[in-house]
GROMACS .gro file of C-alpha atoms in nm:
model
  369
    1MET     CA    1  -2.387  -0.036  -1.218
    2LYS     CA    2  -2.147   0.171  -1.424
    3ILE     CA    3  -1.853   0.247  -1.196
    4ALA     CA    4  -1.555   0.478  -1.245
    5GLN     CA    5  -1.246   0.419  -1.033
    6ILE     CA    6  -1.016   0.723  -1.022
    7CYS     CA    7  -0.657   0.680  -0.907
    8PRO     CA    8  -0.312   0.836  -0.966
    9ARG     CA    9  -0.157   0.517  -1.112
   10TYR     CA   10  -0.275   0.169  -1.205
   11SER     CA   11  -0.131  -0.170  -1.302
   12PRO     CA   12   0.136  -0.244  -1.418
   13ASP     CA   13   0.251   0.022  -1.169
   14ILE     CA   14   0.267  -0.123  -0.820
   15GLY     CA   15   0.188   0.014  -0.475
   16GLY     CA   16  -0.079   0.000  -0.207
   17VAL     CA   17  -0.335   0.217  -0.388
   18GLU     CA   18  -0.267   0.046  -0.721
   19THR     CA   19  -0.319  -0.298  -0.564
   20HIS     CA   20  -0.638  -0.188  -0.388
   21VAL     CA   21  -0.798  -0.048  -0.704
   22LYS     CA   22  -0.695  -0.345  -0.919
   23GLU     CA   23  -0.826  -0.607  -0.677
   24ILE     CA   24  -1.166  -0.448  -0.619
   25SER     CA   25  -1.214  -0.345  -0.985
   26GLU     CA   26  -1.160  -0.695  -1.121
   27ARG     CA   27  -1.398  -0.843  -0.864
   28LEU     CA   28  -1.664  -0.583  -0.936
   29VAL     CA   29  -1.643  -0.680  -1.305
   30LYS     CA   30  -1.693  -1.045  -1.209
   31ALA     CA   31  -1.996  -0.937  -1.006
   32GLY     CA   32  -2.152  -0.802  -1.326
   33HIS     CA   33  -2.067  -0.433  -1.309
   34GLU     CA   34  -1.910  -0.220  -1.580
   35VAL     CA   35  -1.588  -0.080  -1.436
   36GLU     CA   36  -1.364   0.185  -1.588
   37VAL     CA   37  -1.037   0.289  -1.425
   38ILE     CA   38  -0.937   0.646  -1.507
   39THR     CA   39  -0.578   0.709  -1.414
   40THR     CA   40  -0.254   0.881  -1.520
   41ASP     CA   41   0.077   0.790  -1.675
   42PRO     CA   42   0.346   1.057  -1.633
   43THR     CA   43   0.586   0.860  -1.855
   44GLY     CA   44   0.357   0.844  -2.156
   45LYS     CA   45   0.482   0.490  -2.221
   46LEU     CA   46   0.174   0.291  -2.121
   47GLY     CA   47  -0.132   0.233  -2.336
   48LYS     CA   48  -0.381   0.519  -2.334
   49ARG     CA   49  -0.674   0.278  -2.357
   50GLU     CA   50  -0.678  -0.093  -2.285
   51THR     CA   51  -0.879  -0.363  -2.111
   52ILE     CA   52  -0.710  -0.562  -1.833
   53ASN     CA   53  -0.900  -0.864  -1.696
   54GLY     CA   54  -1.229  -0.709  -1.799
   55VAL     CA   55  -1.151  -0.366  -1.654
   56LYS     CA   56  -1.144  -0.077  -1.900
   57VAL     CA   57  -0.841   0.144  -1.834
   58VAL     CA   58  -0.801   0.502  -1.958
   59ARG     CA   59  -0.471   0.682  -1.892
   60PHE     CA   60  -0.394   1.052  -1.924
   61ARG     CA   61  -0.051   1.210  -1.929
   62SER     CA   62   0.019   1.383  -1.597
   63PHE     CA   63   0.269   1.621  -1.442
   64ALA     CA   64   0.417   1.435  -1.144
   65PRO     CA   65   0.723   1.610  -0.994
   66GLY     CA   66   0.907   1.365  -0.770
   67ASN     CA   67   0.645   1.100  -0.846
   68ALA     CA   68   0.382   1.301  -0.659
   69TYR     CA   69   0.048   1.478  -0.709
   70TYR     CA   70  -0.011   1.349  -1.068
   71PHE     CA   71  -0.168   1.669  -1.199
   72ALA     CA   72  -0.401   1.574  -1.489
   73PRO     CA   73  -0.695   1.814  -1.540
   74GLN     CA   74  -0.797   1.603  -1.843
   75ILE     CA   75  -0.962   1.370  -1.591
   76TYR     CA   76  -1.216   1.641  -1.505
   77THR     CA   77  -1.297   1.700  -1.873
   78TYR     CA   78  -1.333   1.328  -1.942
   79LEU     CA   79  -1.563   1.263  -1.646
   80LYS     CA   80  -1.789   1.556  -1.736
   81LYS     CA   81  -1.854   1.392  -2.073
   82HIS     CA   82  -1.958   1.056  -1.925
   83ASP     CA   83  -2.225   0.936  -1.684
   84TYR     CA   84  -2.160   0.690  -1.402
   85ASP     CA   85  -2.370   0.545  -1.125
   86VAL     CA   86  -2.070   0.564  -0.891
   87ILE     CA   87  -1.747   0.761  -0.908
   88HIS     CA   88  -1.498   0.616  -0.660
   89ALA     CA   89  -1.184   0.827  -0.615
   90HIS     CA   90  -0.868   0.707  -0.443
   91SER     CA   91  -0.576   0.882  -0.270
   92TYR     CA   92  -0.601   1.214  -0.093
   93HIS     CA   93  -0.234   1.274  -0.173
   94ALA     CA   94  -0.279   1.332  -0.550
   95PHE     CA   95  -0.493   1.555  -0.774
   96PRO     CA   96  -0.702   1.294  -0.965
   97ALA     CA   97  -0.940   1.264  -0.667
   98PHE     CA   98  -0.985   1.642  -0.662
   99PHE     CA   99  -1.073   1.654  -1.032
  100ALA     CA  100  -1.315   1.364  -0.977
  101SER     CA  101  -1.488   1.553  -0.695
  102LEU     CA  102  -1.543   1.856  -0.921
  103SER     CA  103  -1.685   1.655  -1.210
  104ARG     CA  104  -1.958   1.450  -1.044
  105HIS     CA  105  -2.311   1.486  -1.177
  106GLY     CA  106  -2.600   1.252  -1.098
  107GLY     CA  107  -2.400   0.959  -0.967
  108LYS     CA  108  -2.270   0.897  -0.617
  109PHE     CA  109  -1.921   1.004  -0.515
  110VAL     CA  110  -1.720   0.770  -0.289
  111PHE     CA  111  -1.373   0.856  -0.160
  112THR     CA  112  -1.101   0.625  -0.027
  113PRO     CA  113  -0.828   0.866   0.085
  114HIS     CA  114  -0.548   0.624   0.187
  115TYR     CA  115  -0.466   0.916   0.416
  116HIS     CA  116  -0.170   0.944   0.653
  117ARG     CA  117  -0.165   1.321   0.715
  118ARG     CA  118   0.196   1.381   0.602
  119GLY     CA  119   0.390   1.388   0.277
  120HIS     CA  120   0.655   1.128   0.192
  121THR     CA  121   0.934   1.389   0.179
  122ALA     CA  122   1.002   1.722   0.352
  123PHE     CA  123   0.907   1.907   0.033
  124ARG     CA  124   0.578   1.717  -0.009
  125ASN     CA  125   0.505   1.771   0.359
  126LEU     CA  126   0.550   2.146   0.311
  127LEU     CA  127   0.298   2.139   0.027
  128HIS     CA  128   0.042   1.963   0.244
  129LYS     CA  129  -0.069   2.284   0.416
  130PRO     CA  130  -0.184   2.470   0.101
  131TYR     CA  131  -0.309   2.141  -0.046
  132ARG     CA  132  -0.543   2.098   0.253
  133LEU     CA  133  -0.788   2.339   0.085
  134PHE     CA  134  -0.827   2.099  -0.210
  135GLY     CA  135  -0.850   1.805   0.029
  136ARG     CA  136  -1.136   1.961   0.225
  137MET     CA  137  -1.330   2.006  -0.097
  138ILE     CA  138  -1.294   1.635  -0.181
  139PHE     CA  139  -1.422   1.528   0.161
  140SER     CA  140  -1.707   1.779   0.156
  141ARG     CA  141  -1.834   1.650  -0.180
  142ALA     CA  142  -1.809   1.279  -0.091
  143ASP     CA  143  -2.127   1.084  -0.012
  144SER     CA  144  -1.917   0.838   0.187
  145VAL     CA  145  -1.553   0.801   0.289
  146ILE     CA  146  -1.404   0.452   0.305
  147CYS     CA  147  -1.099   0.419   0.532
  148VAL     CA  148  -0.871   0.114   0.518
  149SER     CA  149  -0.779   0.109   0.890
  150GLU     CA  150  -0.900   0.238   1.224
  151TYR     CA  151  -0.588   0.454   1.237
  152GLU     CA  152  -0.676   0.624   0.908
  153LYS     CA  153  -1.041   0.662   1.010
  154LYS     CA  154  -0.943   0.850   1.327
  155LEU     CA  155  -0.704   1.077   1.135
  156VAL     CA  156  -0.967   1.160   0.873
  157GLU     CA  157  -1.237   1.230   1.132
  158SER     CA  158  -1.001   1.448   1.333
  159ASP     CA  159  -0.863   1.649   1.040
  160PHE     CA  160  -1.177   1.686   0.827
  161LYS     CA  161  -1.472   1.648   1.068
  162VAL     CA  162  -1.655   1.391   0.853
  163ALA     CA  163  -1.739   1.124   1.111
  164ALA     CA  164  -2.095   1.091   0.975
  165LYS     CA  165  -1.957   0.980   0.638
  166THR     CA  166  -1.675   0.744   0.735
  167VAL     CA  167  -1.675   0.365   0.729
  168LYS     CA  168  -1.385   0.126   0.782
  169ILE     CA  169  -1.328  -0.140   0.513
  170PRO     CA  170  -0.968  -0.267   0.537
  171ASN     CA  171  -0.745  -0.364   0.250
  172GLY     CA  172  -0.730  -0.732   0.171
  173ILE     CA  173  -0.509  -1.013   0.051
  174ASN     CA  174  -0.574  -1.323  -0.158
  175LEU     CA  175  -0.599  -1.581   0.120
  176LYS     CA  176  -0.597  -1.880  -0.116
  177GLU     CA  177  -0.243  -1.789  -0.226
  178PHE     CA  178  -0.116  -1.863   0.124
  179GLN     CA  179  -0.273  -2.205   0.167
  180ASN     CA  180   0.005  -2.458   0.218
  181LEU     CA  181   0.264  -2.199   0.114
  182LYS     CA  182   0.616  -2.334   0.163
  183PRO     CA  183   0.969  -2.199   0.105
  184PRO     CA  184   1.113  -2.262  -0.246
  185ARG     CA  185   1.247  -2.616  -0.288
  186LYS     CA  186   1.590  -2.502  -0.402
  187GLY     CA  187   1.632  -2.286  -0.094
  188SER     CA  188   1.782  -1.938  -0.091
  189LYS     CA  189   2.127  -1.828  -0.198
  190MET     CA  190   2.108  -1.587   0.096
  191LYS     CA  191   2.077  -1.880   0.340
  192THR     CA  192   2.380  -2.086   0.245
  193GLY     CA  193   2.483  -2.168   0.602
  194THR     CA  194   2.332  -2.096   0.940
  195GLU     CA  195   2.229  -1.742   0.838
  196LYS     CA  196   1.871  -1.633   0.876
  197LEU     CA  197   1.694  -1.411   0.627
  198LEU     CA  198   1.536  -1.069   0.683
  199LEU     CA  199   1.289  -0.944   0.423
  200TYR     CA  200   1.157  -0.606   0.312
  201VAL     CA  201   0.896  -0.566   0.037
  202GLY     CA  202   0.786  -0.224  -0.088
  203ARG     CA  203   0.891   0.098  -0.256
  204LEU     CA  204   1.239   0.226  -0.182
  205GLU     CA  205   1.175   0.566  -0.030
  206GLU     CA  206   1.330   0.719   0.279
  207TYR     CA  207   1.008   0.723   0.482
  208LYS     CA  208   0.979   0.344   0.444
  209GLY     CA  209   1.272   0.297   0.686
  210VAL     CA  210   1.476   0.041   0.489
  211GLN     CA  211   1.792   0.231   0.590
  212TYR     CA  212   1.743   0.125   0.952
  213ILE     CA  213   1.752  -0.242   0.855
  214ILE     CA  214   2.076  -0.194   0.660
  215GLN     CA  215   2.230   0.003   0.948
  216SER     CA  216   2.148  -0.288   1.180
  217LEU     CA  217   2.323  -0.555   0.972
  218PRO     CA  218   2.673  -0.503   1.124
  219GLU     CA  219   2.520  -0.593   1.462
  220LEU     CA  220   2.316  -0.883   1.319
  221GLN     CA  221   2.589  -1.112   1.195
  222ASP     CA  222   2.357  -1.413   1.176
  223PHE     CA  223   2.123  -1.239   0.929
  224ASN     CA  224   2.122  -1.151   0.561
  225LEU     CA  225   1.874  -0.909   0.404
  226ARG     CA  226   1.656  -0.943   0.094
  227ILE     CA  227   1.503  -0.623  -0.044
  228VAL     CA  228   1.218  -0.655  -0.295
  229GLY     CA  229   1.119  -0.330  -0.463
  230LYS     CA  230   1.237  -0.022  -0.647
  231GLY     CA  231   1.224   0.352  -0.595
  232PRO     CA  232   1.419   0.678  -0.582
  233TYR     CA  233   1.603   0.590  -0.259
  234GLU     CA  234   1.773   0.278  -0.401
  235ALA     CA  235   2.108   0.436  -0.495
  236GLU     CA  236   2.151   0.586  -0.149
  237LEU     CA  237   2.061   0.256   0.017
  238ARG     CA  238   2.316   0.070  -0.197
  239ASN     CA  239   2.586   0.324  -0.106
  240MET     CA  240   2.496   0.287   0.260
  241ALA     CA  241   2.532  -0.092   0.244
  242LYS     CA  242   2.870  -0.053   0.072
  243LYS     CA  243   3.003   0.198   0.330
  244LEU     CA  244   2.895  -0.031   0.613
  245GLY     CA  245   3.066  -0.329   0.448
  246VAL     CA  246   2.747  -0.535   0.428
  247GLU     CA  247   2.675  -0.514   0.053
  248GLY     CA  248   2.753  -0.886   0.019
  249ARG     CA  249   2.478  -0.965   0.267
  250VAL     CA  250   2.207  -0.769   0.084
  251GLU     CA  251   2.013  -0.906  -0.213
  252TRP     CA  252   1.820  -0.662  -0.435
  253LEU     CA  253   1.520  -0.795  -0.627
  254LYS     CA  254   1.253  -0.624  -0.839
  255GLN     CA  255   0.983  -0.705  -1.093
  256LEU     CA  256   0.920  -1.050  -0.942
  257SER     CA  257   0.632  -1.268  -1.052
  258ARG     CA  258   0.358  -1.319  -0.795
  259LYS     CA  259   0.479  -1.676  -0.738
  260GLU     CA  260   0.833  -1.554  -0.674
  261LEU     CA  261   0.713  -1.291  -0.428
  262LEU     CA  262   0.509  -1.545  -0.232
  263GLU     CA  263   0.817  -1.767  -0.213
  264CYS     CA  264   1.012  -1.471  -0.071
  265TYR     CA  265   0.756  -1.435   0.208
  266ALA     CA  266   0.777  -1.807   0.283
  267ASP     CA  267   1.159  -1.812   0.267
  268ALA     CA  268   1.208  -1.525   0.514
  269ASP     CA  269   1.266  -1.571   0.885
  270ILE     CA  270   1.156  -1.218   0.978
  271PHE     CA  271   0.976  -0.947   0.778
  272LEU     CA  272   1.041  -0.582   0.860
  273MET     CA  273   0.835  -0.273   0.773
  274LEU     CA  274   0.967   0.034   0.956
  275SER     CA  275   0.769   0.296   0.766
  276SER     CA  276   0.693   0.622   0.945
  277HIS     CA  277   0.341   0.653   0.803
  278GLU     CA  278   0.108   0.397   0.647
  279ALA     CA  279  -0.270   0.390   0.610
  280TYR     CA  280  -0.271   0.008   0.618
  281GLY     CA  281   0.023  -0.224   0.533
  282ILE     CA  282  -0.062  -0.491   0.274
  283THR     CA  283   0.289  -0.642   0.276
  284VAL     CA  284   0.273  -0.691   0.654
  285ALA     CA  285  -0.064  -0.868   0.618
  286GLU     CA  286   0.083  -1.093   0.347
  287ALA     CA  287   0.392  -1.176   0.553
  288LEU     CA  288   0.177  -1.268   0.853
  289ALA     CA  289  -0.049  -1.478   0.631
  290ALA     CA  290   0.264  -1.663   0.516
  291GLY     CA  291   0.344  -1.740   0.880
  292THR     CA  292   0.644  -1.507   0.889
  293PRO     CA  293   0.688  -1.303   1.210
  294CYS     CA  294   0.707  -0.928   1.158
  295ILE     CA  295   0.871  -0.623   1.310
  296VAL     CA  296   0.700  -0.290   1.238
  297ALA     CA  297   0.737   0.073   1.342
  298LYS     CA  298   0.464   0.206   1.569
  299GLY     CA  299   0.286   0.535   1.510
  300SER     CA  300   0.080   0.448   1.200
  301ALA     CA  301  -0.174   0.185   1.092
  302LEU     CA  302   0.107  -0.073   1.110
  303GLU     CA  303   0.062  -0.067   1.487
  304GLU     CA  304  -0.275  -0.239   1.447
  305PHE     CA  305  -0.090  -0.559   1.350
  306VAL     CA  306   0.119  -0.563   1.669
  307ASP     CA  307   0.024  -0.846   1.904
  308GLY     CA  308   0.355  -0.899   2.088
  309LYS     CA  309   0.400  -1.246   1.940
  310ASN     CA  310   0.356  -1.269   1.565
  311CYS     CA  311   0.423  -0.898   1.519
  312ILE     CA  312   0.652  -0.683   1.735
  313GLY     CA  313   0.630  -0.304   1.735
  314ILE     CA  314   0.919  -0.058   1.764
  315GLU     CA  315   0.869   0.291   1.907
  316ASN     CA  316   0.980   0.588   1.700
  317PRO     CA  317   1.245   0.704   1.641
  318VAL     CA  318   1.362   0.368   1.505
  319SER     CA  319   1.722   0.268   1.580
  320LYS     CA  320   1.942  -0.036   1.527
  321GLU     CA  321   1.934  -0.098   1.903
  322LYS     CA  322   1.556  -0.115   1.903
  323ILE     CA  323   1.561  -0.351   1.605
  324ALA     CA  324   1.802  -0.582   1.788
  325ARG     CA  325   1.576  -0.587   2.095
  326ALA     CA  326   1.272  -0.663   1.880
  327MET     CA  327   1.459  -0.956   1.727
  328LYS     CA  328   1.504  -1.103   2.073
  329GLU     CA  329   1.133  -1.060   2.149
  330ILE     CA  330   1.037  -1.286   1.862
  331LYS     CA  331   1.039  -1.613   2.048
  332LYS     CA  332   0.932  -1.832   1.760
  333LYS     CA  333   1.268  -1.990   1.673
  334GLU     CA  334   1.137  -2.246   1.426
  335ARG     CA  335   0.889  -2.188   1.149
  336LYS     CA  336   0.570  -2.389   1.163
  337GLU     CA  337   0.418  -2.530   0.848
  338ASN     CA  338   0.156  -2.286   0.724
  339SER     CA  339  -0.176  -2.466   0.705
  340GLY     CA  340  -0.347  -2.185   0.516
  341GLY     CA  341  -0.516  -2.039   0.821
  342ILE     CA  342  -0.434  -1.695   0.952
  343ASN     CA  343  -0.261  -1.681   1.290
  344SER     CA  344  -0.501  -1.610   1.572
  345GLY     CA  345  -0.484  -1.255   1.698
  346ILE     CA  346  -0.445  -1.091   1.358
  347ASP     CA  347  -0.768  -1.204   1.190
  348LYS     CA  348  -0.938  -0.870   1.254
  349ASN     CA  349  -0.680  -0.691   1.038
  350ILE     CA  350  -0.658  -0.943   0.752
  351MET     CA  351  -0.949  -0.989   0.514
  352ASP     CA  352  -0.981  -1.159   0.176
  353TRP     CA  353  -1.019  -0.928  -0.124
  354ASN     CA  354  -1.348  -1.102  -0.211
  355GLU     CA  355  -1.500  -0.983   0.115
  356VAL     CA  356  -1.346  -0.636   0.077
  357SER     CA  357  -1.497  -0.600  -0.270
  358ALA     CA  358  -1.837  -0.723  -0.149
  359ARG     CA  359  -1.839  -0.470   0.133
  360ILE     CA  360  -1.746  -0.186  -0.103
  361GLU     CA  361  -2.017  -0.297  -0.348
  362LYS     CA  362  -2.268  -0.288  -0.060
  363GLN     CA  363  -2.150   0.063   0.023
  364TYR     CA  364  -2.216   0.172  -0.336
  365ILE     CA  365  -2.569   0.036  -0.317
  366GLN     CA  366  -2.636   0.202   0.020
  367ASP     CA  367  -2.512   0.532  -0.116
  368LYS     CA  368  -2.750   0.503  -0.411
  369GLU     CA  369  -3.055   0.446  -0.189
   0.00000   0.00000   0.00000
């Protein structure tokens, strides 16, 4: 099949949608399909056309105020000039999917919304109401809607009345990467004594809740914090750590290699993701696969990982007191060697990308029949 994947951003940009599209696209190429990713680049610094691991990538300049919406009507024009067996659009929260829905002709249209109902900021949330008109058009034109969690599926069915079209295919991880994964041999400079290490991995935006971890550090004297990621909220987070007198206990990392990131998961004693809205939570799945206990905020798809043992949930609104109580709930005081198997109780939420890609490929074929 000739398949077009439409998304706001693509590798080397990082994020949940970017990871999802990259992982399935490369596997679909290996399965013998011709895959073209049509995306945007608001910076204009990335290559307009290139091939990455067999995937053809086409980038158009976009208007993206506050790193949002990625308005690029050129996508519509480009798609109208080409024929595809399947057009698979990603992300309700940006315009590329809308332009893809308008352009379809002949082929099937599949939509993975990565939907969480709200915007990442107050301004984006305000824009969600008028944007709903565009969103309804995308859903109405889709032959099928793939949701990455049960939480997202229920939101989509409630808000857009498309239950007949929806199917749940969760995000995945590369399970082989976690086989026999161990902490780095040299240890961590953040664990020089008896201190334990907290870890956050993801974009630095206010809705992700990193500020709550930093605010908790004065009460958690036995813990240091490692933050892996970048984003517009970084300067404010650094100022917060300085005002609280904990800047020496926070390590800031970005642009790590995959090997270095895996070592961070293995090195951590507890992983925290206190985001207010997520459609899935790939970093939580990876931390659990590494054998690292997690603390997450309830009220989004992250709650599906909560089992009371390997993953503890915190009720919103999140506070430093609730974080401290969750720490005490994690009874596992010593890390067990990770044998490469996923902890029992979380298997239903963690799937290998190979299986995810195969299920999506099957969905394409079903849609064509």
